[in-house]
PDB file of C-alpha atoms and ligand atoms in Angstrom:
ATOM      1  CA  ASN A  10     -50.403  -5.400  -3.200  1.00 43.00           C
ATOM      2  CA  LYS A  11     -47.975  -5.541   0.101  1.00 46.00           C
ATOM      3  CA  GLU A  12     -46.567  -9.361  -0.703  1.00 61.00           C
ATOM      4  CA  HIS A  13     -43.137  -8.550   0.691  1.00 79.00           C
ATOM      5  CA  PHE A  14     -40.162  -9.092  -1.864  1.00 91.00           C
ATOM      6  CA  ASN A  15     -37.657 -11.418  -1.795  1.00 95.00           C
ATOM      7  CA  TRP A  16     -34.259 -10.803  -3.570  1.00 97.00           C
ATOM      8  CA  ASP A  17     -33.154 -14.332  -2.349  1.00 97.00           C
ATOM      9  CA  SER A  18     -35.867 -16.429  -4.719  1.00 96.00           C
ATOM     10  CA  TYR A  19     -35.965 -13.606  -7.021  1.00 97.00           C
ATOM     11  CA  LEU A  20     -32.679 -14.361  -8.089  1.00 97.00           C
ATOM     12  CA  ARG A  21     -32.970 -17.848  -7.949  1.00 97.00           C
ATOM     13  CA  GLU A  22     -36.597 -17.046 -10.196  1.00 95.00           C
ATOM     14  CA  THR A  23     -34.317 -15.432 -12.853  1.00 95.00           C
ATOM     15  CA  GLU A  24     -31.421 -17.867 -12.634  1.00 96.00           C
ATOM     16  CA  SER A  25     -29.449 -14.366 -12.148  1.00 97.00           C
ATOM     17  CA  LEU A  26     -26.690 -12.923 -10.538  1.00 97.00           C
ATOM     18  CA  ALA A  27     -26.390 -10.235  -7.924  1.00 98.00           C
ATOM     19  CA  ALA A  28     -23.800  -7.276  -8.172  1.00 98.00           C
ATOM     20  CA  PRO A  29     -20.979  -8.011  -5.702  1.00 97.00           C
ATOM     21  CA  SER A  30     -20.985  -5.156  -3.585  1.00 97.00           C
ATOM     22  CA  GLN A  31     -17.430  -3.781  -4.905  1.00 97.00           C
ATOM     23  CA  CYS A  32     -18.743  -2.655  -7.909  1.00 98.00           C
ATOM     24  CA  PHE A  33     -20.181   0.600  -6.330  1.00 98.00           C
ATOM     25  CA  ARG A  34     -19.538   3.753  -4.970  1.00 98.00           C
ATOM     26  CA  GLN A  35     -21.202   3.153  -1.937  1.00 98.00           C
ATOM     27  CA  SER A  36     -19.874   2.162   2.429  1.00 97.00           C
ATOM     28  CA  LYS A  37     -20.437  -2.174   2.321  1.00 96.00           C
ATOM     29  CA  ILE A  38     -22.127  -0.871   5.908  1.00 97.00           C
ATOM     30  CA  PRO A  39     -24.754   1.600   5.281  1.00 98.00           C
ATOM     31  CA  PRO A  40     -23.890   4.856   6.777  1.00 98.00           C
ATOM     32  CA  THR A  41     -25.762   5.363   9.846  1.00 98.00           C
ATOM     33  CA  ASN A  42     -28.710   8.016   9.567  1.00 98.00           C
ATOM     34  CA  GLU A  43     -28.612  10.204  12.621  1.00 98.00           C
ATOM     35  CA  PHE A  44     -30.481  13.278  10.737  1.00 98.00           C
ATOM     36  CA  LYS A  45     -33.634  14.456  12.504  1.00 98.00           C
ATOM     37  CA  ILE A  46     -36.723  16.685  11.063  1.00 98.00           C
ATOM     38  CA  GLY A  47     -36.282  20.229  10.842  1.00 98.00           C
ATOM     39  CA  MET A  48     -32.479  20.272  10.614  1.00 98.00           C
ATOM     40  CA  LYS A  49     -30.728  22.332   8.772  1.00 98.00           C
ATOM     41  CA  LEU A  50     -27.902  22.124   6.205  1.00 98.00           C
ATOM     42  CA  GLU A  51     -25.905  23.484   2.697  1.00 98.00           C
ATOM     43  CA  ALA A  52     -27.295  21.454   0.146  1.00 98.00           C
ATOM     44  CA  ARG A  53     -25.826  22.052  -3.924  1.00 98.00           C
ATOM     45  CA  ASP A  54     -29.101  22.937  -5.442  1.00 98.00           C
ATOM     46  CA  PRO A  55     -29.374  20.096  -7.632  1.00 97.00           C
ATOM     47  CA  ARG A  56     -31.272  22.322 -10.364  1.00 97.00           C
ATOM     48  CA  ASN A  57     -28.140  24.839 -10.376  1.00 96.00           C
ATOM     49  CA  VAL A  58     -25.217  22.876  -8.782  1.00 93.00           C
ATOM     50  CA  THR A  59     -22.850  25.865  -8.740  1.00 95.00           C
ATOM     51  CA  SER A  60     -24.810  27.399  -5.766  1.00 97.00           C
ATOM     52  CA  VAL A  61     -24.945  26.099  -2.593  1.00 98.00           C
ATOM     53  CA  CYS A  62     -28.263  26.696  -0.762  1.00 98.00           C
ATOM     54  CA  ILE A  63     -29.987  26.003   3.073  1.00 98.00           C
ATOM     55  CA  ALA A  64     -32.074  23.134   3.101  1.00 98.00           C
ATOM     56  CA  THR A  65     -34.141  21.622   5.698  1.00 98.00           C
ATOM     57  CA  VAL A  66     -34.660  17.932   5.922  1.00 98.00           C
ATOM     58  CA  ILE A  67     -38.451  16.953   6.038  1.00 98.00           C
ATOM     59  CA  GLY A  68     -37.788  13.500   6.039  1.00 98.00           C
ATOM     60  CA  ILE A  69     -35.790  10.251   6.847  1.00 98.00           C
ATOM     61  CA  THR A  70     -35.806   7.039   4.436  1.00 97.00           C
ATOM     62  CA  GLY A  71     -32.990   4.412   5.186  1.00 97.00           C
ATOM     63  CA  ALA A  72     -29.250   6.258   4.687  1.00 98.00           C
ATOM     64  CA  ARG A  73     -30.890   9.728   2.175  1.00 98.00           C
ATOM     65  CA  LEU A  74     -32.500  11.979   3.481  1.00 98.00           C
ATOM     66  CA  ARG A  75     -35.619  13.722   1.994  1.00 98.00           C
ATOM     67  CA  LEU A  76     -34.372  17.153   1.225  1.00 98.00           C
ATOM     68  CA  ARG A  77     -36.111  20.896   0.601  1.00 98.00           C
ATOM     69  CA  LEU A  78     -34.670  23.990  -0.219  1.00 98.00           C
ATOM     70  CA  ASP A  79     -35.186  27.684   1.684  1.00 98.00           C
ATOM     71  CA  GLY A  80     -36.990  29.504   0.321  1.00 98.00           C
ATOM     72  CA  SER A  81     -37.651  27.654  -2.237  1.00 97.00           C
ATOM     73  CA  ASP A  82     -41.258  25.019  -3.234  1.00 96.00           C
ATOM     74  CA  ASN A  83     -42.225  22.348  -2.340  1.00 95.00           C
ATOM     75  CA  LYS A  84     -42.236  20.424  -5.696  1.00 96.00           C
ATOM     76  CA  ASN A  85     -38.651  20.092  -6.016  1.00 96.00           C
ATOM     77  CA  ASP A  86     -37.876  18.324  -3.456  1.00 98.00           C
ATOM     78  CA  PHE A  87     -34.622  16.157  -3.303  1.00 98.00           C
ATOM     79  CA  TRP A  88     -33.031  12.921  -1.522  1.00 98.00           C
ATOM     80  CA  ARG A  89     -29.798  12.712  -0.650  1.00 98.00           C
ATOM     81  CA  LEU A  90     -27.215   9.896   0.975  1.00 98.00           C
ATOM     82  CA  VAL A  91     -25.866  10.617   4.707  1.00 98.00           C
ATOM     83  CA  ASP A  92     -22.956  10.214   3.040  1.00 98.00           C
ATOM     84  CA  SER A  93     -23.284  12.681  -0.143  1.00 98.00           C
ATOM     85  CA  SER A  94     -20.656  15.402  -1.193  1.00 98.00           C
ATOM     86  CA  ASP A  95     -23.412  17.445  -2.071  1.00 98.00           C
ATOM     87  CA  ILE A  96     -24.501  18.031   1.490  1.00 98.00           C
ATOM     88  CA  GLN A  97     -22.338  19.579   4.161  1.00 98.00           C
ATOM     89  CA  PRO A  98     -22.987  21.521   8.087  1.00 98.00           C
ATOM     90  CA  ILE A  99     -23.891  25.132   8.035  1.00 98.00           C
ATOM     91  CA  GLY A 100     -21.414  27.143   7.868  1.00 97.00           C
ATOM     92  CA  THR A 101     -18.935  25.380   5.606  1.00 98.00           C
ATOM     93  CA  CYS A 102     -18.943  27.526   2.572  1.00 97.00           C
ATOM     94  CA  GLU A 103     -18.513  30.831   4.362  1.00 96.00           C
ATOM     95  CA  LYS A 104     -15.705  28.670   6.289  1.00 97.00           C
ATOM     96  CA  LYS A 105     -14.116  28.362   2.530  1.00 97.00           C
ATOM     97  CA  GLY A 106     -14.891  31.977   1.852  1.00 97.00           C
ATOM     98  CA  GLY A 107     -18.125  31.103  -0.532  1.00 97.00           C
ATOM     99  CA  MET A 108     -21.632  32.624  -0.433  1.00 96.00           C
ATOM    100  CA  LEU A 109     -24.815  30.837   0.135  1.00 97.00           C
ATOM    101  CA  GLN A 110     -27.077  31.599  -2.745  1.00 97.00           C
ATOM    102  CA  PRO A 111     -30.957  31.981  -3.067  1.00 98.00           C
ATOM    103  CA  PRO A 112     -32.132  28.598  -4.106  1.00 98.00           C
ATOM    104  CA  LEU A 113     -33.107  28.672  -8.537  1.00 96.00           C
ATOM    105  CA  GLY A 114     -36.859  29.585  -7.870  1.00 94.00           C
ATOM    106  CA  PHE A 115     -36.628  31.810  -4.576  1.00 96.00           C
ATOM    107  CA  GLN A 116     -39.944  32.769  -4.488  1.00 94.00           C
ATOM    108  CA  MET A 117     -39.196  36.414  -2.909  1.00 95.00           C
ATOM    109  CA  ASN A 118     -37.475  39.255  -4.452  1.00 95.00           C
ATOM    110  CA  ALA A 119     -33.590  38.392  -4.479  1.00 93.00           C
ATOM    111  CA  SER A 120     -33.416  41.838  -2.641  1.00 96.00           C
ATOM    112  CA  SER A 121     -34.821  40.254   0.194  1.00 97.00           C
ATOM    113  CA  TRP A 122     -31.962  37.314   0.452  1.00 97.00           C
ATOM    114  CA  PRO A 123     -29.910  38.558   2.824  1.00 97.00           C
ATOM    115  CA  MET A 124     -32.434  39.373   5.255  1.00 97.00           C
ATOM    116  CA  PHE A 125     -33.918  35.309   4.273  1.00 97.00           C
ATOM    117  CA  LEU A 126     -30.805  33.609   5.038  1.00 97.00           C
ATOM    118  CA  LEU A 127     -30.271  35.850   8.099  1.00 97.00           C
ATOM    119  CA  ARG A 128     -34.522  35.190   9.865  1.00 97.00           C
ATOM    120  CA  THR A 129     -33.520  31.113   8.188  1.00 97.00           C
ATOM    121  CA  LEU A 130     -30.398  30.666  10.234  1.00 96.00           C
ATOM    122  CA  ASN A 131     -31.528  32.488  13.229  1.00 96.00           C
ATOM    123  CA  GLY A 132     -32.317  30.257  15.801  1.00 91.00           C
ATOM    124  CA  ALA A 133     -32.712  27.138  13.317  1.00 96.00           C
ATOM    125  CA  GLU A 134     -31.468  23.837  14.127  1.00 98.00           C
ATOM    126  CA  MET A 135     -28.334  22.779  12.449  1.00 98.00           C
ATOM    127  CA  ALA A 136     -27.471  19.822  11.735  1.00 98.00           C
ATOM    128  CA  PRO A 137     -24.107  18.420  13.915  1.00 98.00           C
ATOM    129  CA  ALA A 138     -21.569  18.159  11.242  1.00 98.00           C
ATOM    130  CA  THR A 139     -20.476  14.363  13.011  1.00 98.00           C
ATOM    131  CA  PHE A 140     -24.127  13.432  11.598  1.00 98.00           C
ATOM    132  CA  PHE A 141     -22.252  13.782   7.762  1.00 98.00           C
ATOM    133  CA  LYS A 142     -20.507  10.902   6.357  1.00 98.00           C
ATOM    134  CA  LYS A 143     -17.531  10.800   4.088  1.00 98.00           C
ATOM    135  CA  GLU A 144     -17.989  10.541   0.521  1.00 98.00           C
ATOM    136  CA  PRO A 145     -17.146   6.519  -0.122  1.00 98.00           C
ATOM    137  CA  PRO A 146     -13.960   6.142  -2.933  1.00 97.00           C
ATOM    138  CA  LYS A 147     -14.570   5.292  -6.543  1.00 96.00           C
ATOM    139  CA  PRO A 148     -14.946   1.565  -6.846  1.00 95.00           C
ATOM    140  CA  ALA A 149     -11.500   1.439  -9.342  1.00 90.00           C
ATOM    141  CA  PRO A 150     -12.151   0.319 -12.495  1.00 96.00           C
ATOM    142  CA  ASN A 151     -16.016  -0.920 -13.647  1.00 97.00           C
ATOM    143  CA  LEU A 152     -16.861  -4.143 -12.710  1.00 97.00           C
ATOM    144  CA  LEU A 153     -20.500  -4.503 -13.360  1.00 98.00           C
ATOM    145  CA  LYS A 154     -21.556  -6.925 -16.125  1.00 98.00           C
ATOM    146  CA  ILE A 155     -24.769  -7.085 -18.236  1.00 98.00           C
ATOM    147  CA  GLY A 156     -27.133  -8.710 -16.795  1.00 98.00           C
ATOM    148  CA  MET A 157     -25.921  -8.554 -12.826  1.00 98.00           C
ATOM    149  CA  LYS A 158     -29.170  -7.105 -10.716  1.00 98.00           C
ATOM    150  CA  LEU A 159     -28.685  -4.469  -8.750  1.00 98.00           C
ATOM    151  CA  GLU A 160     -31.703  -1.862  -6.677  1.00 98.00           C
ATOM    152  CA  ALA A 161     -30.904   1.374  -8.278  1.00 98.00           C
ATOM    153  CA  ILE A 162     -32.932   5.272  -7.776  1.00 98.00           C
ATOM    154  CA  ASP A 163     -35.783   5.644  -9.954  1.00 98.00           C
ATOM    155  CA  LYS A 164     -34.516   9.125 -11.353  1.00 97.00           C
ATOM    156  CA  LYS A 165     -38.620   9.829 -12.132  1.00 97.00           C
ATOM    157  CA  ASN A 166     -39.348   8.936  -8.417  1.00 97.00           C
ATOM    158  CA  PRO A 167     -36.595   9.371  -6.762  1.00 97.00           C
ATOM    159  CA  TYR A 168     -38.271   8.445  -3.647  1.00 97.00           C
ATOM    160  CA  LEU A 169     -38.480   4.801  -4.921  1.00 97.00           C
ATOM    161  CA  ILE A 170     -35.663   2.399  -5.111  1.00 98.00           C
ATOM    162  CA  CYS A 171     -36.298  -0.227  -6.730  1.00 98.00           C
ATOM    163  CA  PRO A 172     -35.063  -3.822  -8.232  1.00 98.00           C
ATOM    164  CA  ALA A 173     -33.319  -3.830 -11.474  1.00 98.00           C
ATOM    165  CA  THR A 174     -30.973  -5.339 -14.079  1.00 98.00           C
ATOM    166  CA  VAL A 175     -27.442  -4.102 -15.722  1.00 98.00           C
ATOM    167  CA  GLY A 176     -28.748  -3.583 -19.195  1.00 98.00           C
ATOM    168  CA  ASP A 177     -25.489  -2.286 -21.269  1.00 98.00           C
ATOM    169  CA  VAL A 178     -22.156  -1.431 -20.468  1.00 98.00           C
ATOM    170  CA  LYS A 179     -20.077   0.844 -22.330  1.00 98.00           C
ATOM    171  CA  GLY A 180     -16.928   1.832 -20.959  1.00 97.00           C
ATOM    172  CA  ASP A 181     -17.731   3.803 -17.788  1.00 97.00           C
ATOM    173  CA  GLU A 182     -21.494   4.673 -18.033  1.00 98.00           C
ATOM    174  CA  VAL A 183     -24.099   1.687 -17.275  1.00 98.00           C
ATOM    175  CA  PHE A 184     -27.536   1.348 -18.825  1.00 98.00           C
ATOM    176  CA  ILE A 185     -30.373   0.816 -15.611  1.00 98.00           C
ATOM    177  CA  THR A 186     -33.337  -1.389 -16.463  1.00 98.00           C
ATOM    178  CA  PHE A 187     -35.758  -1.704 -14.126  1.00 98.00           C
ATOM    179  CA  ASP A 188     -37.217  -4.954 -14.029  1.00 97.00           C
ATOM    180  CA  GLY A 189     -40.963  -5.295 -15.078  1.00 95.00           C
ATOM    181  CA  TRP A 190     -41.840  -1.824 -16.448  1.00 95.00           C
ATOM    182  CA  ARG A 191     -40.850  -2.131 -20.147  1.00 92.00           C
ATOM    183  CA  GLY A 192     -37.729   0.295 -20.330  1.00 93.00           C
ATOM    184  CA  ALA A 193     -39.529   3.484 -19.035  1.00 94.00           C
ATOM    185  CA  PHE A 194     -38.135   3.937 -16.511  1.00 97.00           C
ATOM    186  CA  ASP A 195     -34.212   3.172 -17.678  1.00 98.00           C
ATOM    187  CA  TYR A 196     -30.937   5.071 -18.135  1.00 98.00           C
ATOM    188  CA  TRP A 197     -27.827   5.169 -18.297  1.00 98.00           C
ATOM    189  CA  CYS A 198     -25.410   6.431 -15.461  1.00 98.00           C
ATOM    190  CA  LYS A 199     -21.956   6.240 -15.171  1.00 98.00           C
ATOM    191  CA  TYR A 200     -20.794   3.269 -12.873  1.00 98.00           C
ATOM    192  CA  ASP A 201     -19.957   5.042  -9.511  1.00 98.00           C
ATOM    193  CA  SER A 202     -23.025   6.652  -9.267  1.00 98.00           C
ATOM    194  CA  ARG A 203     -24.901   7.115  -6.208  1.00 98.00           C
ATOM    195  CA  ASP A 204     -27.762   6.520  -7.684  1.00 98.00           C
ATOM    196  CA  ILE A 205     -27.566   2.909  -7.367  1.00 98.00           C
ATOM    197  CA  PHE A 206     -27.002   0.160  -4.575  1.00 98.00           C
ATOM    198  CA  PRO A 207     -25.998  -3.270  -4.620  1.00 98.00           C
ATOM    199  CA  VAL A 208     -28.691  -5.838  -3.696  1.00 98.00           C
ATOM    200  CA  GLY A 209     -29.705  -5.913  -0.245  1.00 97.00           C
ATOM    201  CA  TRP A 210     -29.169  -2.075   0.346  1.00 98.00           C
ATOM    202  CA  CYS A 211     -32.454  -1.073   1.315  1.00 98.00           C
ATOM    203  CA  GLY A 212     -32.469  -4.557   3.458  1.00 96.00           C
ATOM    204  CA  LEU A 213     -29.391  -3.265   5.078  1.00 97.00           C
ATOM    205  CA  THR A 214     -30.640   0.822   5.532  1.00 97.00           C
ATOM    206  CA  GLY A 215     -34.194  -0.015   6.522  1.00 96.00           C
ATOM    207  CA  ASP A 216     -35.245   2.217   3.512  1.00 95.00           C
ATOM    208  CA  ALA A 217     -38.455   0.338   1.039  1.00 94.00           C
ATOM    209  CA  LEU A 218     -37.438  -1.502  -1.898  1.00 97.00           C
ATOM    210  CA  GLN A 219     -40.306  -1.213  -4.664  1.00 96.00           C
ATOM    211  CA  PRO A 220     -40.989  -4.666  -5.913  1.00 95.00           C
ATOM    212  CA  PRO A 221     -40.560  -5.297  -9.680  1.00 95.00           C
ATOM    213  CA  GLY A 222     -43.460  -4.375 -11.795  1.00 93.00           C
ATOM    214  CA  ASN A 223     -45.607  -7.136 -13.238  1.00 86.00           C
ATOM    215  CA  ASN A 224     -46.013  -5.075 -16.775  1.00 74.00           C
ATOM    216  CA  VAL A 225     -43.547  -6.962 -18.624  1.00 60.00           C
ATOM    217  CA  SER A 226     -41.365 -10.520 -18.848  1.00 54.00           C
ATOM    218  CA  ILE A 227     -38.313 -11.002 -16.149  1.00 51.00           C
ATOM    219  CA  THR A 228     -35.130 -10.464 -17.162  1.00 50.00           C
ATOM    220  CA  LYS A 229     -32.867 -12.975 -17.342  1.00 51.00           C
ATOM    221  CA  SER A 230     -29.014 -13.266 -16.957  1.00 51.00           C
ATOM    222  CA  SER A 231     -28.908 -16.975 -18.564  1.00 44.00           C
ATOM    223  CA  ALA A 232     -28.086 -17.703 -21.895  1.00 38.00           C
ATOM    224  CA  LYS A 233     -31.421 -19.613 -22.638  1.00 39.00           C
ATOM    225  CA  THR A 234     -34.840 -18.336 -24.250  1.00 39.00           C
ATOM    226  CA  GLN A 235     -37.808 -18.984 -25.793  1.00 40.00           C
ATOM    227  CA  SER A 236     -38.807 -17.605 -28.198  1.00 38.00           C
ATOM    228  CA  SER A 237     -41.706 -17.023 -29.786  1.00 36.00           C
ATOM    229  CA  PRO A 238     -43.486 -14.143 -31.625  1.00 37.00           C
ATOM    230  CA  SER A 239     -45.686 -13.792 -28.372  1.00 35.00           C
ATOM    231  CA  LYS A 240     -43.115 -14.484 -25.876  1.00 34.00           C
ATOM    232  CA  VAL A 241     -40.777 -11.839 -27.904  1.00 33.00           C
ATOM    233  CA  THR A 242     -42.966  -8.423 -28.470  1.00 34.00           C
ATOM    234  CA  ARG A 243     -43.730  -8.331 -24.750  1.00 34.00           C
ATOM    235  CA  ARG A 244     -40.013  -7.902 -24.022  1.00 38.00           C
ATOM    236  CA  SER A 245     -38.896  -4.981 -22.915  1.00 38.00           C
ATOM    237  CA  MET A 246     -38.047  -2.559 -25.829  1.00 36.00           C
ATOM    238  CA  GLN A 247     -34.705  -1.143 -24.401  1.00 37.00           C
ATOM    239  CA  SER A 248     -32.962  -4.959 -22.978  1.00 40.00           C
ATOM    240  CA  PRO A 249     -30.470  -6.134 -24.279  1.00 39.00           C
ATOM    241  CA  GLN A 250     -30.520  -9.378 -22.651  1.00 41.00           C
ATOM    242  CA  LYS A 251     -32.228 -12.549 -23.064  1.00 40.00           C
ATOM    243  CA  THR A 252     -35.891 -12.414 -21.590  1.00 42.00           C
ATOM    244  CA  VAL A 253     -38.426 -15.367 -19.997  1.00 42.00           C
ATOM    245  CA  PRO A 254     -42.001 -14.217 -19.487  1.00 44.00           C
ATOM    246  CA  ILE A 255     -42.829 -14.159 -15.963  1.00 43.00           C
ATOM    247  CA  PRO A 256     -43.897 -17.873 -14.844  1.00 44.00           C
ATOM    248  CA  ALA A 257     -47.800 -18.564 -14.682  1.00 42.00           C
ATOM    249  CA  GLN A 258     -48.338 -19.626 -11.397  1.00 41.00           C
ATOM    250  CA  ARG A 259     -47.519 -22.910 -10.307  1.00 41.00           C
ATOM    251  CA  GLY A 260     -49.643 -25.877  -8.884  1.00 39.00           C
ATOM    252  CA  LYS A 261     -52.234 -24.509  -6.262  1.00 39.00           C
ATOM    253  CA  LYS A 262     -50.065 -20.944  -4.124  1.00 40.00           C
ATOM    254  CA  PRO A 263     -51.555 -18.372  -5.656  1.00 42.00           C
ATOM    255  CA  GLY A 264     -49.359 -15.838  -6.364  1.00 37.00           C
ATOM    256  CA  ARG A 265     -46.244 -17.429  -5.730  1.00 38.00           C
ATOM    257  CA  ALA A 266     -44.117 -17.614  -8.948  1.00 38.00           C
ATOM    258  CA  LYS A 267     -44.473 -14.503 -10.017  1.00 40.00           C
ATOM    259  CA  PRO A 268     -43.135 -11.411  -9.074  1.00 44.00           C
ATOM    260  CA  PRO A 269     -45.253  -9.791  -5.921  1.00 44.00           C
ATOM    261  CA  GLY A 270     -47.326  -7.394  -7.192  1.00 42.00           C
ATOM    262  CA  GLN A 271     -46.630  -3.549  -7.295  1.00 44.00           C
ATOM    263  CA  THR A 272     -48.446  -0.571  -6.861  1.00 43.00           C
ATOM    264  CA  SER A 273     -49.103   1.406  -9.724  1.00 44.00           C
ATOM    265  CA  VAL A 274     -48.716   4.829  -7.747  1.00 46.00           C
TER     266      VAL A 274
HETATM  267  N1  MLZ B  19     -46.808   4.353 -10.434  1.00 62.90           N
HETATM  268  C1  MLZ B  19     -45.901   5.591 -11.066  1.00 62.90           C
HETATM  269  C2  MLZ B  19     -44.632   4.816 -10.704  1.00 62.90           C
HETATM  270  C3  MLZ B  19     -43.446   3.729 -11.579  1.00 62.90           C
HETATM  271  C4  MLZ B  19     -42.300   3.662 -10.557  1.00 62.90           C
HETATM  272  C5  MLZ B  19     -41.295   2.523 -11.079  1.00 62.90           C
HETATM  273  N2  MLZ B  19     -39.915   2.483 -11.207  1.00 62.90           N
HETATM  274  C6  MLZ B  19     -39.267   1.322 -11.840  1.00 62.90           C
HETATM  275  C7  MLZ B  19     -45.992   5.081 -12.084  1.00 62.90           C
HETATM  276  O1  MLZ B  19     -46.458   3.957 -12.913  1.00 62.90           O
HETATM  277  O2  MLZ B  19     -45.608   5.984 -13.550  1.00 62.90           O
END
């Protein structure tokens, strides 16, 4: 199941087009990730977005950081791009007249927060300001179109970036459908979401792009489609665009024609 996923052949096999990079709120050249594990920074609490908390870098993946809020548990890790506006150097909050807050679910008595904060920051390795990159601007209008391919974060498994297709567009909202997963992970988001990336993003950042699932047909953006009842029932229920079944193995090369195998994690 470690077959290498290749966008070029996948786009060809699915007769689909990659969404141009201007569609995304991502820098054309991904920001360099200079962070090191153990470094501390300030981060907006994802579960309580009015709070700015202390976070520790506990993992590095491509242009993203795996973060854990100090004083929280290990079940609520989250991932942020190094050019996310949700993170900033230690001291930023205070400089702006704000106060660092305990994370939602702070594991100690609330009264011990001031001392906890002091001890947490004392002797901590703080990520230098130069490691934080400027968030790219919003692209002007929504240029994403139904059928375009992209890479998107699986919100149910946010460490995963997966091949996806624009399933629908309504104004500034786009419906992200995950190739080969029968709609189970699909979601609506704004076109300028930081969770969606152009094709090739993971290749550039070194993040691992998941292969598509093999649960359903490949979504195809071209108009032609077959629709015998058996094929129709295999279609992704939430995918409005035309689909074709995964081609059967061609010739003698086993597995070449179908999308690379995926792991059921
Ligand atoms: N193996 C896990 C993760 C699936 C990830 C799908 N991403 C679009 C599961 O089956 O739930």
